[in-house]
């Protein structure tokens, strides 16, 4: 495949890619730490966690296949041109592998920690069944003629669809509860930064190659970045503007205790004086 023309753009591409890897990878830890500290997953939407795991597995399959398989790379070049670069970077593979592990651990926390009345919805179970059937049918369609790039493109499309779907339950849950308690805003802040960096990485590659084919050649990566940024803005809006109730209650409680501690000595002195 094609090589880089500009050393500066290449360095910028690598910096943006690994910055995205750092932000997106670290973004999962605030929620994991919050669950551990509370010994509870109440407030974390289970549909989000489970769908996210399935999504990350599909994305890992796409990235690993596109990055390591010469057959898949040849089929990509046949479709988009011999001079086009591989749209999957090293940081994409590293991110996918790490994210599958941390997402699986989050689901494990759901199993072992206090859940309250929360449970996985029937809709989420239905989505999992549909995804599994779609992947199985696609595999057997691709198998006879070894259309592997087409197959992993299906996996890429699936992970994009799940990216859109996975955020919705948490956003709706926050709206219904009128609270973001139990949801780590740290995830959204880091996820937002990773999405911006991921998009920037693709732009640098496109500028260097004077071609935008890597954008629609890896439409999954592009849409994941844009969808993540969109929903992260919603979560930040909910947390900081719509439902800052937790902070308000905490401040109110602290102020109330402070006033009582100040008033108590005055009351005792007044009683002493009256006696």
PDB file of C-alpha atoms in Angstrom:
ATOM      1  CA  UNK A   1       0.000   0.000   0.000  1.00  0.00           C
ATOM      2  CA  UNK A   2       0.960   3.652  -0.296  1.00  0.00           C
ATOM      3  CA  UNK A   3       3.574   5.298   1.927  1.00  0.00           C
ATOM      4  CA  UNK A   4       3.646   8.680   3.628  1.00  0.00           C
ATOM      5  CA  UNK A   5       4.681  11.809   1.740  1.00  0.00           C
ATOM      6  CA  UNK A   6       5.143  14.193   4.666  1.00  0.00           C
ATOM      7  CA  UNK A   7       7.120  13.367   7.771  1.00  0.00           C
ATOM      8  CA  UNK A   8       5.340  16.086   9.754  1.00  0.00           C
ATOM      9  CA  UNK A   9       1.908  14.735   8.848  1.00  0.00           C
ATOM     10  CA  UNK A  10       3.033  11.217   9.691  1.00  0.00           C
ATOM     11  CA  UNK A  11       4.229  12.282  13.141  1.00  0.00           C
ATOM     12  CA  UNK A  12       0.979  14.229  13.658  1.00  0.00           C
ATOM     13  CA  UNK A  13      -0.968  11.141  12.592  1.00  0.00           C
ATOM     14  CA  UNK A  14       0.849   8.962  15.114  1.00  0.00           C
ATOM     15  CA  UNK A  15       0.525  11.514  17.928  1.00  0.00           C
ATOM     16  CA  UNK A  16      -3.210  11.956  17.351  1.00  0.00           C
ATOM     17  CA  UNK A  17      -3.718   8.207  17.068  1.00  0.00           C
ATOM     18  CA  UNK A  18      -1.981   7.349  20.323  1.00  0.00           C
ATOM     19  CA  UNK A  19      -3.621  10.274  22.079  1.00  0.00           C
ATOM     20  CA  UNK A  20      -6.973   8.852  20.967  1.00  0.00           C
ATOM     21  CA  UNK A  21      -5.855   5.435  22.208  1.00  0.00           C
ATOM     22  CA  UNK A  22      -4.931   6.911  25.595  1.00  0.00           C
ATOM     23  CA  UNK A  23      -8.174   8.875  26.005  1.00  0.00           C
ATOM     24  CA  UNK A  24     -10.482   6.113  24.793  1.00  0.00           C
ATOM     25  CA  UNK A  25      -8.690   3.433  26.792  1.00  0.00           C
ATOM     26  CA  UNK A  26      -8.515   5.420  30.020  1.00  0.00           C
ATOM     27  CA  UNK A  27     -12.143   6.550  29.597  1.00  0.00           C
ATOM     28  CA  UNK A  28     -13.394   3.151  30.807  1.00  0.00           C
ATOM     29  CA  UNK A  29     -11.520   3.271  34.103  1.00  0.00           C
ATOM     30  CA  UNK A  30     -13.468   6.026  35.925  1.00  0.00           C
ATOM     31  CA  UNK A  31     -16.612   3.871  35.695  1.00  0.00           C
ATOM     32  CA  UNK A  32     -14.749   0.732  36.799  1.00  0.00           C
ATOM     33  CA  UNK A  33     -13.221   2.619  39.742  1.00  0.00           C
ATOM     34  CA  UNK A  34     -16.582   4.164  40.655  1.00  0.00           C
ATOM     35  CA  UNK A  35     -18.199   0.714  40.667  1.00  0.00           C
ATOM     36  CA  UNK A  36     -15.404  -0.623  42.860  1.00  0.00           C
ATOM     37  CA  UNK A  37     -15.597   2.257  45.343  1.00  0.00           C
ATOM     38  CA  UNK A  38     -19.374   1.976  45.669  1.00  0.00           C
ATOM     39  CA  UNK A  39     -19.421  -1.847  45.447  1.00  0.00           C
ATOM     40  CA  UNK A  40     -22.489  -1.148  43.364  1.00  0.00           C
ATOM     41  CA  UNK A  41     -23.424  -0.786  39.692  1.00  0.00           C
ATOM     42  CA  UNK A  42     -26.713   0.994  40.381  1.00  0.00           C
ATOM     43  CA  UNK A  43     -26.907   3.897  37.934  1.00  0.00           C
ATOM     44  CA  UNK A  44     -24.854   2.141  35.256  1.00  0.00           C
ATOM     45  CA  UNK A  45     -27.166   0.968  32.501  1.00  0.00           C
ATOM     46  CA  UNK A  46     -26.691  -2.761  31.928  1.00  0.00           C
ATOM     47  CA  UNK A  47     -27.852  -2.570  28.305  1.00  0.00           C
ATOM     48  CA  UNK A  48     -25.070  -0.057  27.643  1.00  0.00           C
ATOM     49  CA  UNK A  49     -22.437  -2.300  29.223  1.00  0.00           C
ATOM     50  CA  UNK A  50     -23.470  -5.504  27.438  1.00  0.00           C
ATOM     51  CA  UNK A  51     -24.054  -3.929  24.017  1.00  0.00           C
ATOM     52  CA  UNK A  52     -20.749  -2.107  24.340  1.00  0.00           C
ATOM     53  CA  UNK A  53     -18.922  -5.410  24.896  1.00  0.00           C
ATOM     54  CA  UNK A  54     -20.486  -6.973  21.791  1.00  0.00           C
ATOM     55  CA  UNK A  55     -19.665  -3.842  19.824  1.00  0.00           C
ATOM     56  CA  UNK A  56     -16.024  -3.885  20.899  1.00  0.00           C
ATOM     57  CA  UNK A  57     -15.625  -7.549  19.947  1.00  0.00           C
ATOM     58  CA  UNK A  58     -16.932  -6.806  16.433  1.00  0.00           C
ATOM     59  CA  UNK A  59     -14.583  -3.824  16.162  1.00  0.00           C
ATOM     60  CA  UNK A  60     -11.618  -5.946  17.295  1.00  0.00           C
ATOM     61  CA  UNK A  61     -12.342  -8.531  14.606  1.00  0.00           C
ATOM     62  CA  UNK A  62     -12.420  -5.806  11.962  1.00  0.00           C
ATOM     63  CA  UNK A  63      -9.243  -4.057  13.096  1.00  0.00           C
ATOM     64  CA  UNK A  64      -7.178  -7.216  13.574  1.00  0.00           C
ATOM     65  CA  UNK A  65      -8.259  -8.623  10.199  1.00  0.00           C
ATOM     66  CA  UNK A  66      -7.645  -5.363   8.342  1.00  0.00           C
ATOM     67  CA  UNK A  67      -4.266  -4.790   9.981  1.00  0.00           C
ATOM     68  CA  UNK A  68      -2.740  -8.284   9.866  1.00  0.00           C
ATOM     69  CA  UNK A  69      -4.361 -10.138   6.971  1.00  0.00           C
ATOM     70  CA  UNK A  70      -2.652  -9.660   3.587  1.00  0.00           C
ATOM     71  CA  UNK A  71      -5.691 -11.231   1.916  1.00  0.00           C
ATOM     72  CA  UNK A  72      -8.041  -8.654   3.415  1.00  0.00           C
ATOM     73  CA  UNK A  73      -5.616  -5.851   2.536  1.00  0.00           C
ATOM     74  CA  UNK A  74      -5.479  -7.083  -1.086  1.00  0.00           C
ATOM     75  CA  UNK A  75      -9.273  -7.119  -1.318  1.00  0.00           C
ATOM     76  CA  UNK A  76      -9.351  -3.603   0.165  1.00  0.00           C
ATOM     77  CA  UNK A  77      -6.846  -2.421  -2.446  1.00  0.00           C
ATOM     78  CA  UNK A  78      -8.883  -4.054  -5.224  1.00  0.00           C
ATOM     79  CA  UNK A  79     -11.890  -2.005  -4.149  1.00  0.00           C
ATOM     80  CA  UNK A  80     -10.321   1.361  -3.313  1.00  0.00           C
ATOM     81  CA  UNK A  81      -7.082   1.350  -5.315  1.00  0.00           C
ATOM     82  CA  UNK A  82      -3.559  -0.012  -4.967  1.00  0.00           C
ATOM     83  CA  UNK A  83      -2.181   3.341  -3.826  1.00  0.00           C
ATOM     84  CA  UNK A  84      -4.500   3.692  -0.858  1.00  0.00           C
ATOM     85  CA  UNK A  85      -3.076   3.286   2.648  1.00  0.00           C
ATOM     86  CA  UNK A  86      -4.319   0.811   5.209  1.00  0.00           C
ATOM     87  CA  UNK A  87      -7.023   2.752   7.084  1.00  0.00           C
ATOM     88  CA  UNK A  88      -6.414   0.797  10.314  1.00  0.00           C
ATOM     89  CA  UNK A  89      -3.520   2.032  12.457  1.00  0.00           C
ATOM     90  CA  UNK A  90      -1.551   0.232  15.153  1.00  0.00           C
ATOM     91  CA  UNK A  91      -3.313   2.241  17.849  1.00  0.00           C
ATOM     92  CA  UNK A  92      -6.692   1.019  16.521  1.00  0.00           C
ATOM     93  CA  UNK A  93      -5.688  -2.598  17.104  1.00  0.00           C
ATOM     94  CA  UNK A  94      -4.243  -1.836  20.543  1.00  0.00           C
ATOM     95  CA  UNK A  95      -7.361   0.089  21.527  1.00  0.00           C
ATOM     96  CA  UNK A  96      -9.727  -2.665  20.417  1.00  0.00           C
ATOM     97  CA  UNK A  97      -7.844  -5.397  22.277  1.00  0.00           C
ATOM     98  CA  UNK A  98      -7.669  -3.355  25.475  1.00  0.00           C
ATOM     99  CA  UNK A  99     -11.293  -2.251  25.269  1.00  0.00           C
ATOM    100  CA  UNK A 100     -12.633  -5.791  24.905  1.00  0.00           C
ATOM    101  CA  UNK A 101     -10.849  -6.735  28.128  1.00  0.00           C
ATOM    102  CA  UNK A 102     -11.979  -3.713  30.164  1.00  0.00           C
ATOM    103  CA  UNK A 103     -15.554  -3.972  28.819  1.00  0.00           C
ATOM    104  CA  UNK A 104     -15.654  -7.631  29.835  1.00  0.00           C
ATOM    105  CA  UNK A 105     -14.426  -6.663  33.298  1.00  0.00           C
ATOM    106  CA  UNK A 106     -17.208  -4.069  33.600  1.00  0.00           C
ATOM    107  CA  UNK A 107     -19.776  -6.755  32.789  1.00  0.00           C
ATOM    108  CA  UNK A 108     -18.102  -8.927  35.438  1.00  0.00           C
ATOM    109  CA  UNK A 109     -18.639  -6.113  37.962  1.00  0.00           C
ATOM    110  CA  UNK A 110     -22.332  -6.151  37.086  1.00  0.00           C
ATOM    111  CA  UNK A 111     -22.400  -9.814  38.085  1.00  0.00           C
ATOM    112  CA  UNK A 112     -20.636  -9.436  41.452  1.00  0.00           C
ATOM    113  CA  UNK A 113     -21.758  -6.007  42.732  1.00  0.00           C
ATOM    114  CA  UNK A 114     -25.076  -4.716  44.054  1.00  0.00           C
ATOM    115  CA  UNK A 115     -27.494  -4.257  41.167  1.00  0.00           C
ATOM    116  CA  UNK A 116     -30.669  -3.130  42.880  1.00  0.00           C
ATOM    117  CA  UNK A 117     -33.666  -3.807  40.645  1.00  0.00           C
ATOM    118  CA  UNK A 118     -31.734  -3.200  37.431  1.00  0.00           C
ATOM    119  CA  UNK A 119     -31.450  -5.909  34.806  1.00  0.00           C
ATOM    120  CA  UNK A 120     -30.710  -6.392  31.122  1.00  0.00           C
ATOM    121  CA  UNK A 121     -33.760  -5.544  29.048  1.00  0.00           C
ATOM    122  CA  UNK A 122     -35.510  -7.837  26.599  1.00  0.00           C
ATOM    123  CA  UNK A 123     -34.647  -5.352  23.857  1.00  0.00           C
ATOM    124  CA  UNK A 124     -30.931  -5.799  24.592  1.00  0.00           C
ATOM    125  CA  UNK A 125     -31.323  -9.582  24.475  1.00  0.00           C
ATOM    126  CA  UNK A 126     -33.100  -9.208  21.147  1.00  0.00           C
ATOM    127  CA  UNK A 127     -30.292  -7.044  19.779  1.00  0.00           C
ATOM    128  CA  UNK A 128     -27.704  -9.635  20.823  1.00  0.00           C
ATOM    129  CA  UNK A 129     -29.617 -12.407  19.034  1.00  0.00           C
ATOM    130  CA  UNK A 130     -30.013 -10.331  15.851  1.00  0.00           C
ATOM    131  CA  UNK A 131     -26.306  -9.438  15.831  1.00  0.00           C
ATOM    132  CA  UNK A 132     -25.258 -13.063  16.301  1.00  0.00           C
ATOM    133  CA  UNK A 133     -27.548 -14.219  13.486  1.00  0.00           C
ATOM    134  CA  UNK A 134     -26.347 -11.452  11.151  1.00  0.00           C
ATOM    135  CA  UNK A 135     -22.696 -12.317  11.783  1.00  0.00           C
ATOM    136  CA  UNK A 136     -23.305 -16.049  11.282  1.00  0.00           C
ATOM    137  CA  UNK A 137     -25.260 -15.606   8.053  1.00  0.00           C
ATOM    138  CA  UNK A 138     -22.653 -13.149   6.717  1.00  0.00           C
ATOM    139  CA  UNK A 139     -19.869 -15.617   7.444  1.00  0.00           C
ATOM    140  CA  UNK A 140     -21.508 -18.396   5.445  1.00  0.00           C
ATOM    141  CA  UNK A 141     -22.233 -15.998   2.576  1.00  0.00           C
ATOM    142  CA  UNK A 142     -18.588 -14.894   2.443  1.00  0.00           C
ATOM    143  CA  UNK A 143     -17.103 -18.378   2.891  1.00  0.00           C
ATOM    144  CA  UNK A 144     -17.583 -19.917  -0.603  1.00  0.00           C
ATOM    145  CA  UNK A 145     -15.724 -17.148  -2.490  1.00  0.00           C
ATOM    146  CA  UNK A 146     -13.586 -15.946   0.427  1.00  0.00           C
ATOM    147  CA  UNK A 147     -14.995 -12.433   0.439  1.00  0.00           C
ATOM    148  CA  UNK A 148     -13.255 -11.620   3.707  1.00  0.00           C
ATOM    149  CA  UNK A 149     -13.068  -7.861   3.292  1.00  0.00           C
ATOM    150  CA  UNK A 150     -16.802  -7.801   2.663  1.00  0.00           C
ATOM    151  CA  UNK A 151     -17.311  -9.914   5.789  1.00  0.00           C
ATOM    152  CA  UNK A 152     -15.273  -7.711   8.103  1.00  0.00           C
ATOM    153  CA  UNK A 153     -16.997  -4.678   6.588  1.00  0.00           C
ATOM    154  CA  UNK A 154     -20.239  -6.207   7.849  1.00  0.00           C
ATOM    155  CA  UNK A 155     -18.661  -6.497  11.297  1.00  0.00           C
ATOM    156  CA  UNK A 156     -17.627  -2.861  11.000  1.00  0.00           C
ATOM    157  CA  UNK A 157     -21.167  -1.837  10.081  1.00  0.00           C
ATOM    158  CA  UNK A 158     -22.488  -3.821  13.030  1.00  0.00           C
ATOM    159  CA  UNK A 159     -20.144  -2.126  15.482  1.00  0.00           C
ATOM    160  CA  UNK A 160     -21.158   1.306  14.170  1.00  0.00           C
ATOM    161  CA  UNK A 161     -24.837   0.443  14.616  1.00  0.00           C
ATOM    162  CA  UNK A 162     -24.153  -0.813  18.139  1.00  0.00           C
ATOM    163  CA  UNK A 163     -22.200   2.367  18.901  1.00  0.00           C
ATOM    164  CA  UNK A 164     -25.304   4.387  18.124  1.00  0.00           C
ATOM    165  CA  UNK A 165     -27.546   2.016  20.066  1.00  0.00           C
ATOM    166  CA  UNK A 166     -25.350   1.548  23.149  1.00  0.00           C
ATOM    167  CA  UNK A 167     -25.418   5.180  24.274  1.00  0.00           C
ATOM    168  CA  UNK A 168     -29.195   5.562  24.064  1.00  0.00           C
ATOM    169  CA  UNK A 169     -30.172   3.465  27.137  1.00  0.00           C
ATOM    170  CA  UNK A 170     -27.827   5.429  29.429  1.00  0.00           C
ATOM    171  CA  UNK A 171     -28.997   8.793  28.090  1.00  0.00           C
ATOM    172  CA  UNK A 172     -32.650   7.747  28.520  1.00  0.00           C
ATOM    173  CA  UNK A 173     -31.966   6.345  31.990  1.00  0.00           C
ATOM    174  CA  UNK A 174     -30.358   9.636  33.067  1.00  0.00           C
ATOM    175  CA  UNK A 175     -33.407  11.478  31.731  1.00  0.00           C
ATOM    176  CA  UNK A 176     -35.885   9.204  33.503  1.00  0.00           C
ATOM    177  CA  UNK A 177     -34.024   9.401  36.834  1.00  0.00           C
ATOM    178  CA  UNK A 178     -33.306  13.139  36.365  1.00  0.00           C
ATOM    179  CA  UNK A 179     -29.845  12.279  37.628  1.00  0.00           C
ATOM    180  CA  UNK A 180     -26.429  11.115  36.454  1.00  0.00           C
ATOM    181  CA  UNK A 181     -25.591   9.493  39.820  1.00  0.00           C
ATOM    182  CA  UNK A 182     -23.731   6.236  39.236  1.00  0.00           C
ATOM    183  CA  UNK A 183     -22.608   7.301  35.758  1.00  0.00           C
ATOM    184  CA  UNK A 184     -19.004   8.485  35.527  1.00  0.00           C
ATOM    185  CA  UNK A 185     -18.729  11.809  33.697  1.00  0.00           C
ATOM    186  CA  UNK A 186     -15.010  11.045  33.410  1.00  0.00           C
ATOM    187  CA  UNK A 187     -15.909   8.480  30.750  1.00  0.00           C
ATOM    188  CA  UNK A 188     -17.666  11.105  28.647  1.00  0.00           C
ATOM    189  CA  UNK A 189     -14.881  13.680  28.951  1.00  0.00           C
ATOM    190  CA  UNK A 190     -12.175  11.216  27.896  1.00  0.00           C
ATOM    191  CA  UNK A 191     -14.384   9.587  25.266  1.00  0.00           C
ATOM    192  CA  UNK A 192     -15.059  13.030  23.773  1.00  0.00           C
ATOM    193  CA  UNK A 193     -11.326  13.826  23.608  1.00  0.00           C
ATOM    194  CA  UNK A 194     -10.601  10.453  22.017  1.00  0.00           C
ATOM    195  CA  UNK A 195     -13.285  10.976  19.385  1.00  0.00           C
ATOM    196  CA  UNK A 196     -11.870  14.351  18.383  1.00  0.00           C
ATOM    197  CA  UNK A 197      -8.316  12.950  18.208  1.00  0.00           C
ATOM    198  CA  UNK A 198      -9.490   9.924  16.207  1.00  0.00           C
ATOM    199  CA  UNK A 199     -11.168  12.150  13.655  1.00  0.00           C
ATOM    200  CA  UNK A 200      -8.060  14.356  13.490  1.00  0.00           C
ATOM    201  CA  UNK A 201      -5.882  11.324  12.788  1.00  0.00           C
ATOM    202  CA  UNK A 202      -7.983  10.393   9.763  1.00  0.00           C
ATOM    203  CA  UNK A 203      -7.864  13.972   8.482  1.00  0.00           C
ATOM    204  CA  UNK A 204      -4.043  14.066   8.657  1.00  0.00           C
ATOM    205  CA  UNK A 205      -3.849  10.847   6.656  1.00  0.00           C
ATOM    206  CA  UNK A 206      -6.270  12.191   4.054  1.00  0.00           C
ATOM    207  CA  UNK A 207      -4.321  15.429   3.655  1.00  0.00           C
ATOM    208  CA  UNK A 208      -1.036  13.557   3.189  1.00  0.00           C
ATOM    209  CA  UNK A 209      -2.501  11.227   0.567  1.00  0.00           C
ATOM    210  CA  UNK A 210      -4.559  13.958  -1.123  1.00  0.00           C
ATOM    211  CA  UNK A 211      -7.448  11.508  -0.960  1.00  0.00           C
ATOM    212  CA  UNK A 212     -10.488  11.128   1.249  1.00  0.00           C
ATOM    213  CA  UNK A 213     -10.913   7.435   0.448  1.00  0.00           C
ATOM    214  CA  UNK A 214      -9.537   6.415   3.841  1.00  0.00           C
ATOM    215  CA  UNK A 215     -12.530   8.156   5.422  1.00  0.00           C
ATOM    216  CA  UNK A 216     -15.206   6.174   3.621  1.00  0.00           C
ATOM    217  CA  UNK A 217     -12.860   3.199   3.224  1.00  0.00           C
ATOM    218  CA  UNK A 218     -13.032   2.917   7.012  1.00  0.00           C
ATOM    219  CA  UNK A 219     -16.409   4.551   7.532  1.00  0.00           C
ATOM    220  CA  UNK A 220     -16.769   2.673  10.803  1.00  0.00           C
ATOM    221  CA  UNK A 221     -13.873   4.494  12.441  1.00  0.00           C
ATOM    222  CA  UNK A 222     -15.184   7.846  11.200  1.00  0.00           C
ATOM    223  CA  UNK A 223     -18.740   7.255  12.409  1.00  0.00           C
ATOM    224  CA  UNK A 224     -17.593   5.898  15.778  1.00  0.00           C
ATOM    225  CA  UNK A 225     -15.684   9.135  16.374  1.00  0.00           C
ATOM    226  CA  UNK A 226     -18.609  11.353  15.350  1.00  0.00           C
ATOM    227  CA  UNK A 227     -21.273   9.358  17.203  1.00  0.00           C
ATOM    228  CA  UNK A 228     -19.151   9.231  20.372  1.00  0.00           C
ATOM    229  CA  UNK A 229     -18.628  13.003  20.319  1.00  0.00           C
ATOM    230  CA  UNK A 230     -22.353  13.601  19.766  1.00  0.00           C
ATOM    231  CA  UNK A 231     -23.495  11.478  22.711  1.00  0.00           C
ATOM    232  CA  UNK A 232     -20.700  12.688  24.975  1.00  0.00           C
ATOM    233  CA  UNK A 233     -21.981  16.219  24.476  1.00  0.00           C
ATOM    234  CA  UNK A 234     -25.428  14.987  25.550  1.00  0.00           C
ATOM    235  CA  UNK A 235     -23.992  13.338  28.688  1.00  0.00           C
ATOM    236  CA  UNK A 236     -22.003  16.451  29.609  1.00  0.00           C
ATOM    237  CA  UNK A 237     -25.106  18.572  29.092  1.00  0.00           C
ATOM    238  CA  UNK A 238     -27.096  16.247  31.355  1.00  0.00           C
ATOM    239  CA  UNK A 239     -24.419  16.110  34.054  1.00  0.00           C
ATOM    240  CA  UNK A 240     -23.420  19.754  34.268  1.00  0.00           C
ATOM    241  CA  UNK A 241     -26.577  21.612  33.233  1.00  0.00           C
ATOM    242  CA  UNK A 242     -29.719  19.490  33.470  1.00  0.00           C
ATOM    243  CA  UNK A 243     -29.125  17.258  36.503  1.00  0.00           C
ATOM    244  CA  UNK A 244     -26.478  18.698  38.861  1.00  0.00           C
ATOM    245  CA  UNK A 245     -28.766  17.611  41.723  1.00  0.00           C
ATOM    246  CA  UNK A 246     -26.237  15.424  43.497  1.00  0.00           C
ATOM    247  CA  UNK A 247     -23.832  18.303  43.922  1.00  0.00           C
ATOM    248  CA  UNK A 248     -26.601  20.576  45.062  1.00  0.00           C
ATOM    249  CA  UNK A 249     -27.850  18.095  47.648  1.00  0.00           C
ATOM    250  CA  UNK A 250     -24.331  17.555  48.925  1.00  0.00           C
ATOM    251  CA  UNK A 251     -23.679  21.260  49.269  1.00  0.00           C
ATOM    252  CA  UNK A 252     -27.060  21.777  50.939  1.00  0.00           C
ATOM    253  CA  UNK A 253     -26.432  18.970  53.418  1.00  0.00           C
ATOM    254  CA  UNK A 254     -22.959  20.282  54.237  1.00  0.00           C
ATOM    255  CA  UNK A 255     -24.246  23.805  54.745  1.00  0.00           C
ATOM    256  CA  UNK A 256     -27.057  22.517  56.965  1.00  0.00           C
ATOM    257  CA  UNK A 257     -24.638  20.582  59.173  1.00  0.00           C
ATOM    258  CA  UNK A 258     -22.363  23.615  59.397  1.00  0.00           C
ATOM    259  CA  UNK A 259     -25.211  25.847  60.545  1.00  0.00           C
ATOM    260  CA  UNK A 260     -26.340  23.352  63.150  1.00  0.00           C
ATOM    261  CA  UNK A 261     -22.821  23.112  64.561  1.00  0.00           C
ATOM    262  CA  UNK A 262     -22.702  26.898  64.839  1.00  0.00           C
ATOM    263  CA  UNK A 263     -26.168  27.204  66.323  1.00  0.00           C
ATOM    264  CA  UNK A 264     -25.743  24.467  68.916  1.00  0.00           C
ATOM    265  CA  UNK A 265     -23.300  26.316  71.248  1.00  0.00           C
ATOM    266  CA  UNK A 266     -25.488  29.423  71.103  1.00  0.00           C
ATOM    267  CA  UNK A 267     -28.499  27.430  72.200  1.00  0.00           C
ATOM    268  CA  UNK A 268     -26.634  25.845  75.127  1.00  0.00           C
ATOM    269  CA  UNK A 269     -25.325  29.234  76.257  1.00  0.00           C
ATOM    270  CA  UNK A 270     -28.779  30.708  76.073  1.00  0.00           C
ATOM    271  CA  UNK A 271     -30.178  27.917  78.226  1.00  0.00           C
ATOM    272  CA  UNK A 272     -27.380  28.447  80.798  1.00  0.00           C
ATOM    273  CA  UNK A 273     -28.064  32.152  80.974  1.00  0.00           C
ATOM    274  CA  UNK A 274     -31.792  31.564  81.491  1.00  0.00           C
ATOM    275  CA  UNK A 275     -31.080  29.159  84.370  1.00  0.00           C
TER     276      UNK A 275
END
